[in-house]
GROMACS .gro file of C-alpha atoms in nm:
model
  234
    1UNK     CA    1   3.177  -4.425  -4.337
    2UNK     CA    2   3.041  -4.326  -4.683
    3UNK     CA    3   2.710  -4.199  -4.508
    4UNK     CA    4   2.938  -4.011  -4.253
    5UNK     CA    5   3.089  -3.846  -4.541
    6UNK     CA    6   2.730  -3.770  -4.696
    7UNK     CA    7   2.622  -3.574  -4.342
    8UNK     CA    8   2.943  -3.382  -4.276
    9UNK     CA    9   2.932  -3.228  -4.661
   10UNK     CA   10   2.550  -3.169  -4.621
   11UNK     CA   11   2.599  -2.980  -4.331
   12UNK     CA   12   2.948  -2.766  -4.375
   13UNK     CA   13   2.769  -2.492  -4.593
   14UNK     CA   14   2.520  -2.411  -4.264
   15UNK     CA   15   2.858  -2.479  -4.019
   16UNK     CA   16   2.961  -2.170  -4.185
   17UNK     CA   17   2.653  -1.959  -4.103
   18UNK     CA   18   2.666  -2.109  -3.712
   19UNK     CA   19   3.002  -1.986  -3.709
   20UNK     CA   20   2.930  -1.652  -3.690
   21UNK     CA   21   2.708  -1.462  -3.526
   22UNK     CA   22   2.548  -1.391  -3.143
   23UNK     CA   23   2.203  -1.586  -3.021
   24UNK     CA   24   2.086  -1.216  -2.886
   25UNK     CA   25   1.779  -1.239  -3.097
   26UNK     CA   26   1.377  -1.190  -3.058
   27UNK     CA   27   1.097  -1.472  -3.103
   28UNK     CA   28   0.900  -1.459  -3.394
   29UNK     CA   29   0.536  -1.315  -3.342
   30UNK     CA   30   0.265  -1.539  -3.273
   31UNK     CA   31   0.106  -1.743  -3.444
   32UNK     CA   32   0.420  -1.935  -3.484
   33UNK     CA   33   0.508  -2.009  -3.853
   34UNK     CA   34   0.255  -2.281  -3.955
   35UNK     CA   35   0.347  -2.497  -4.208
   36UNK     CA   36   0.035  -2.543  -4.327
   37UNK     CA   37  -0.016  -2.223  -4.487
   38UNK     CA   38   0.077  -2.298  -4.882
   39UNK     CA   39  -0.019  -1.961  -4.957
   40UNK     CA   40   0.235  -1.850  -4.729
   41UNK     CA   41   0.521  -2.063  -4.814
   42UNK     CA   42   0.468  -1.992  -5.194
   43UNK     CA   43   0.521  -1.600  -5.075
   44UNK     CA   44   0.824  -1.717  -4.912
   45UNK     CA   45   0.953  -1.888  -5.184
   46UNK     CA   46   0.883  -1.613  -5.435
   47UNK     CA   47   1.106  -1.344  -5.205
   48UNK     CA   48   1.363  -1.569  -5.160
   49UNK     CA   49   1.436  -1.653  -5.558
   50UNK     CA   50   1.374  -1.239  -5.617
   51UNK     CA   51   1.606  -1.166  -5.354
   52UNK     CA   52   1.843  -1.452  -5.191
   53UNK     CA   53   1.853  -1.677  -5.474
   54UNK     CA   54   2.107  -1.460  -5.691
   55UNK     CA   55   2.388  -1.523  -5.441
   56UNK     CA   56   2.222  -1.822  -5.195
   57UNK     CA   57   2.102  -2.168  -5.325
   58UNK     CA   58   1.918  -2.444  -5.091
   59UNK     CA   59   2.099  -2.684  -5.318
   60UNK     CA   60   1.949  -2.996  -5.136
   61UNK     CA   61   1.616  -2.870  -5.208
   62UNK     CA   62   1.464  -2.956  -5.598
   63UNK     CA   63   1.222  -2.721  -5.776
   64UNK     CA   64   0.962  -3.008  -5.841
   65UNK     CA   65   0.972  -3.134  -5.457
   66UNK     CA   66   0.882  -2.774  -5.385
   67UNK     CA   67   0.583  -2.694  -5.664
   68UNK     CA   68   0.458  -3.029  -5.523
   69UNK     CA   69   0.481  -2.949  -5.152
   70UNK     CA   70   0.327  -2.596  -5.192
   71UNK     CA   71   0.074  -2.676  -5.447
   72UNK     CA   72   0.239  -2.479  -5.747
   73UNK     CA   73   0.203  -2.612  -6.039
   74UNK     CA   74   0.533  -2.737  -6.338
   75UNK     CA   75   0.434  -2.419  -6.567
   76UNK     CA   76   0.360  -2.170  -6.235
   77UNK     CA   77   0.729  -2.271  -6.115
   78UNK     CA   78   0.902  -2.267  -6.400
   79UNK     CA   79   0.779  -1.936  -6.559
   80UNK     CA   80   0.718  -1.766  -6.199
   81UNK     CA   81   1.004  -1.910  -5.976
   82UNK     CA   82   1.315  -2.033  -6.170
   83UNK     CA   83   1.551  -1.763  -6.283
   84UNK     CA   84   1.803  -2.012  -6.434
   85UNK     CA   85   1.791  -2.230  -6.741
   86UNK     CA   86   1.716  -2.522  -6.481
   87UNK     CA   87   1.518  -2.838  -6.514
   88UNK     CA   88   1.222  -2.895  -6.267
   89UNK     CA   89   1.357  -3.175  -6.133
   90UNK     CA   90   1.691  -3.061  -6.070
   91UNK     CA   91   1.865  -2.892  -5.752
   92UNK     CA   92   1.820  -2.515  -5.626
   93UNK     CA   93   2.123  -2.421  -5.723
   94UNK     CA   94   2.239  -2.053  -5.784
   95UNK     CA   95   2.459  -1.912  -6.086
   96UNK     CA   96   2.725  -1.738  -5.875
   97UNK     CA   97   3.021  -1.874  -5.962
   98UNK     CA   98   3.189  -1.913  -5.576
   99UNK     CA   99   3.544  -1.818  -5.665
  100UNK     CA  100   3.373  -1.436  -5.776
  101UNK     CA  101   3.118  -1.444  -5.459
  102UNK     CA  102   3.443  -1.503  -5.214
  103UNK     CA  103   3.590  -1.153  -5.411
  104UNK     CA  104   3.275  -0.952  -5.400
  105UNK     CA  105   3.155  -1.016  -5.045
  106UNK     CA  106   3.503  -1.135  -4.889
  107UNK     CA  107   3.344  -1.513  -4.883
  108UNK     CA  108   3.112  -1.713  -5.044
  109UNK     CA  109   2.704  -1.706  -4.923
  110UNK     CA  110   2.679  -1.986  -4.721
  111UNK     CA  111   2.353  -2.241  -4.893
  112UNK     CA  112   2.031  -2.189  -4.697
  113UNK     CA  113   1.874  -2.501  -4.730
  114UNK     CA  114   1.922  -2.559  -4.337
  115UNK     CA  115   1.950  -2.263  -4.206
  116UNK     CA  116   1.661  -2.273  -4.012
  117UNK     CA  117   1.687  -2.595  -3.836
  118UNK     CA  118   2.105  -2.518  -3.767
  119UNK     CA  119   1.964  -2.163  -3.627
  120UNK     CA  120   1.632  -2.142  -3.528
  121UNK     CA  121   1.331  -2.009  -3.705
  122UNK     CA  122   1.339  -1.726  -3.457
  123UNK     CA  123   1.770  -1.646  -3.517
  124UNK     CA  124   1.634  -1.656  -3.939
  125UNK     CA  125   1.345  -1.389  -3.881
  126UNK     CA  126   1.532  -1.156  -3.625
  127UNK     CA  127   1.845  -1.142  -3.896
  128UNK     CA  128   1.608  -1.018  -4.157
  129UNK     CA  129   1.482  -0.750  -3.956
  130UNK     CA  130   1.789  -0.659  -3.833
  131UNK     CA  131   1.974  -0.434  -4.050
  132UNK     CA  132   2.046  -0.127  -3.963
  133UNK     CA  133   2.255   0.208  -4.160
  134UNK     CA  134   2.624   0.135  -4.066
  135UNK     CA  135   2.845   0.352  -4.308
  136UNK     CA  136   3.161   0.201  -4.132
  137UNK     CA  137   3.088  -0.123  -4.253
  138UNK     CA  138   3.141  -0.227  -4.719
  139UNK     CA  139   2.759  -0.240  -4.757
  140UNK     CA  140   2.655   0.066  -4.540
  141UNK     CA  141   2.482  -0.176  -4.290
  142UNK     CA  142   2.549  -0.417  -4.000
  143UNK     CA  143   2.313  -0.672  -3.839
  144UNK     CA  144   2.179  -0.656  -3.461
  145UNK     CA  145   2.210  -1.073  -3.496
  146UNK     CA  146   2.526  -1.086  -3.647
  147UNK     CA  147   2.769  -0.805  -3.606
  148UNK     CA  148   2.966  -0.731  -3.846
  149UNK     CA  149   2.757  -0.919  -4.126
  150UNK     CA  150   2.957  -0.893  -4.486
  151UNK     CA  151   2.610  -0.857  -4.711
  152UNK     CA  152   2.433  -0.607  -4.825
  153UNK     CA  153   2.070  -0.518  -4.709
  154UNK     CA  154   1.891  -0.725  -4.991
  155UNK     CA  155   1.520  -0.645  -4.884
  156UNK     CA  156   1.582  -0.261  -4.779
  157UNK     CA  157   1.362  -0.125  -5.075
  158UNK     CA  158   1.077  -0.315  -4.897
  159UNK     CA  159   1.198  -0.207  -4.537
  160UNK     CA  160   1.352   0.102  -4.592
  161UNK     CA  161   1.707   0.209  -4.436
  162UNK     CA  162   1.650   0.133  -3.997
  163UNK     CA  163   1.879   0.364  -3.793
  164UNK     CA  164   1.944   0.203  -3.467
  165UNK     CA  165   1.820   0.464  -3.193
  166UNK     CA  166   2.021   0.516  -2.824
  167UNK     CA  167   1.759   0.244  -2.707
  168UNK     CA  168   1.881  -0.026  -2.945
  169UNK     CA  169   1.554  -0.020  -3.152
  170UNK     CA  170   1.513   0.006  -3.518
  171UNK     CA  171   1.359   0.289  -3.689
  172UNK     CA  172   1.262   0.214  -4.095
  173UNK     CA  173   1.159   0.509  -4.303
  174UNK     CA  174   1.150   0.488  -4.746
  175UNK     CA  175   1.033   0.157  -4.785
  176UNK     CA  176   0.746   0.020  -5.019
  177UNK     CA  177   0.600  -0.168  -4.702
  178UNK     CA  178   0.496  -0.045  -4.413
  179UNK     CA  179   0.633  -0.232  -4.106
  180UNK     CA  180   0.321  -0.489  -4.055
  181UNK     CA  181   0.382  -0.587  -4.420
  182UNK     CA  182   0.724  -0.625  -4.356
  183UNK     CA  183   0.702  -0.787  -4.113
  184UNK     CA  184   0.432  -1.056  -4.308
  185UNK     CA  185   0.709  -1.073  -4.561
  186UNK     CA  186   0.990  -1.176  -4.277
  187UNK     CA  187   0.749  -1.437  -4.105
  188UNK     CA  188   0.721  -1.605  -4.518
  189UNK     CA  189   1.060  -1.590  -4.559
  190UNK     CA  190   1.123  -1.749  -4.248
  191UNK     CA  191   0.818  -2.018  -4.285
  192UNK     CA  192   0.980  -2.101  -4.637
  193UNK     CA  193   1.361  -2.151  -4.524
  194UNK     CA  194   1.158  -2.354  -4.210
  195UNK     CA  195   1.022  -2.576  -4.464
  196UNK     CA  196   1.314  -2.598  -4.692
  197UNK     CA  197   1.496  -2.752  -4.398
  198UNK     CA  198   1.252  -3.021  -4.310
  199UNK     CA  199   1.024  -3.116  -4.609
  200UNK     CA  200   0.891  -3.424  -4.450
  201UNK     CA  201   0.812  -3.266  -4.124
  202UNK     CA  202   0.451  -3.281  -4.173
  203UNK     CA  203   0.461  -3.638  -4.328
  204UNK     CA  204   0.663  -3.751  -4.099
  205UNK     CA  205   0.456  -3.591  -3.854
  206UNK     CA  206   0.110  -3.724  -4.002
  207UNK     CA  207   0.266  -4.067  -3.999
  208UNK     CA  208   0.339  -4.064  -3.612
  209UNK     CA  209  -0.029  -4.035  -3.549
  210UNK     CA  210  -0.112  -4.326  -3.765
  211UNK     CA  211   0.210  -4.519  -3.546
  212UNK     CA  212   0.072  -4.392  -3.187
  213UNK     CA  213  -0.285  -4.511  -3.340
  214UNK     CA  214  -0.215  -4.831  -3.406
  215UNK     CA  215  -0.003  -4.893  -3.083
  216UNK     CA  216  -0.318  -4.798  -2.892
  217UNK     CA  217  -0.504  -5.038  -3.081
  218UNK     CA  218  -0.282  -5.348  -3.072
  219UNK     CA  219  -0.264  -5.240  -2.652
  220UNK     CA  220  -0.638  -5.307  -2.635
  221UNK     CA  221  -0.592  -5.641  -2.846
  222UNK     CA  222  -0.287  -5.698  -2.648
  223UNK     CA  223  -0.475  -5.662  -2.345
  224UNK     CA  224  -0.788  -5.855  -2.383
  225UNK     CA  225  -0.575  -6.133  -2.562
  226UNK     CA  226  -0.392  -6.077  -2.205
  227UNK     CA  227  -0.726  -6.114  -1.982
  228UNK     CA  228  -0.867  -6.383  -2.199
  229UNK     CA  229  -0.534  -6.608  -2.135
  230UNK     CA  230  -0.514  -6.556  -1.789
  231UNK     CA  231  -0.872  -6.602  -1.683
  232UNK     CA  232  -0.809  -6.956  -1.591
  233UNK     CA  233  -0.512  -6.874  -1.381
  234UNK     CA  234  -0.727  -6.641  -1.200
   0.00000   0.00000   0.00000
């Protein structure tokens, strides 16, 4: 019962972000994010904390699980990546108080940490890029992914405003990248939010080749054991 407890709390916060929402939403390009690519995470992980981290956490993620995952070393993460007066080893919490977040933005931003295995690493990229100039909505924008979205366009400095054209396309103008970088900066986003939700994806994955490895070699054992027992049958 107590670990029932521990899964439903873990996963309300991302309940909230399924709850909203359409799944009208475009694959990520090719190569598909690759979790493999430290240098890309890291660039992940430095947008989010400049731009999500002020009002989203991944509060079951802990800086020093991350600098060790990606590479980064204590001093590089604490002077480069932690905007709070937070320990290393402690959670990725943010310093919104909730009850003020629910006032500003009509509720409180949901935590990230599993965003991207609740939606989709594909659902997480296509939301990024798809703001568009709304003036009918509080922020001035709406989402292609999720109408109606109550949050500002964090990243439009690096975007620029997109007007949505008769065809239902996206059209950025005034940002500081152009729409390949942006687009590099979406995919590490993504790839960092993909990893947040899965840390031991590629040990756990690493350790099911060792498994598979040494069930093929106990078969052979197995088998000649087999062959050697039964010859006199035979």
């Amino acid at each position: 019962m107590k670990k029932l407890l521990i899964a439903l709390v873990t996963l309300l916060p991302t309940l909230a972000i399924a709850a909203g929402g359409n799944n009208e939403f475009v694959k990520s390009p090719d190569p598909a994010i690759n979790l493999h690519d430290n240098e890309s995470l890291e660039r992940g992980l430095d947008l989010f904390q400049q731009y999500c981290s002020g009002c989203h956490s991944t509060q079951y993620q802990r800086y020093g699980r991350v600098a060790e995952d990606l590479g980064i070393s204590v001093d590089d993460m604490r002077n480069k990546y932690m905007f709070t007066d937070a320990k290393v080893g402690e959670l990725m919490e943010n310093s919104i108080p909730e009850a003020d977040a629910a006032k500003w933005f009509g509720a409180a931003p949901p935590d990230l940490t599993l965003v991207a295995r609740v939606r989709g690493a594909d659902w997480v990229y296509s939301y990024l890029k798809g703001f568009y100039k709304d003036e009918s909505r509080p922020f001035g924008v709406n989402n292609t992914v999720f109408p109606l979205v109550g949050m500002p366009h964090v990243l439009e400095d690096l975007q620029g405003i997109s007007v949505k054209q008769e065809d239902g396309t996206l059209v950025a103008t005034g940002g500081s990248m152009n729409a390949e970088e942006y687009d590099q900066a979406v995919r590490d986003i993504t790839g960092f939010l993909v990893y947040s939700a899965d840390p031991v994806k590629l040990e756990r994955e690493a350790l099911g080749w060792w498994v598979l490895g040494f069930l093929f070699f106990f078969f052979i054992i197995a088998y000649l054991l087999k062959k050697e027992y039964w010859k006199d049958v035979h």
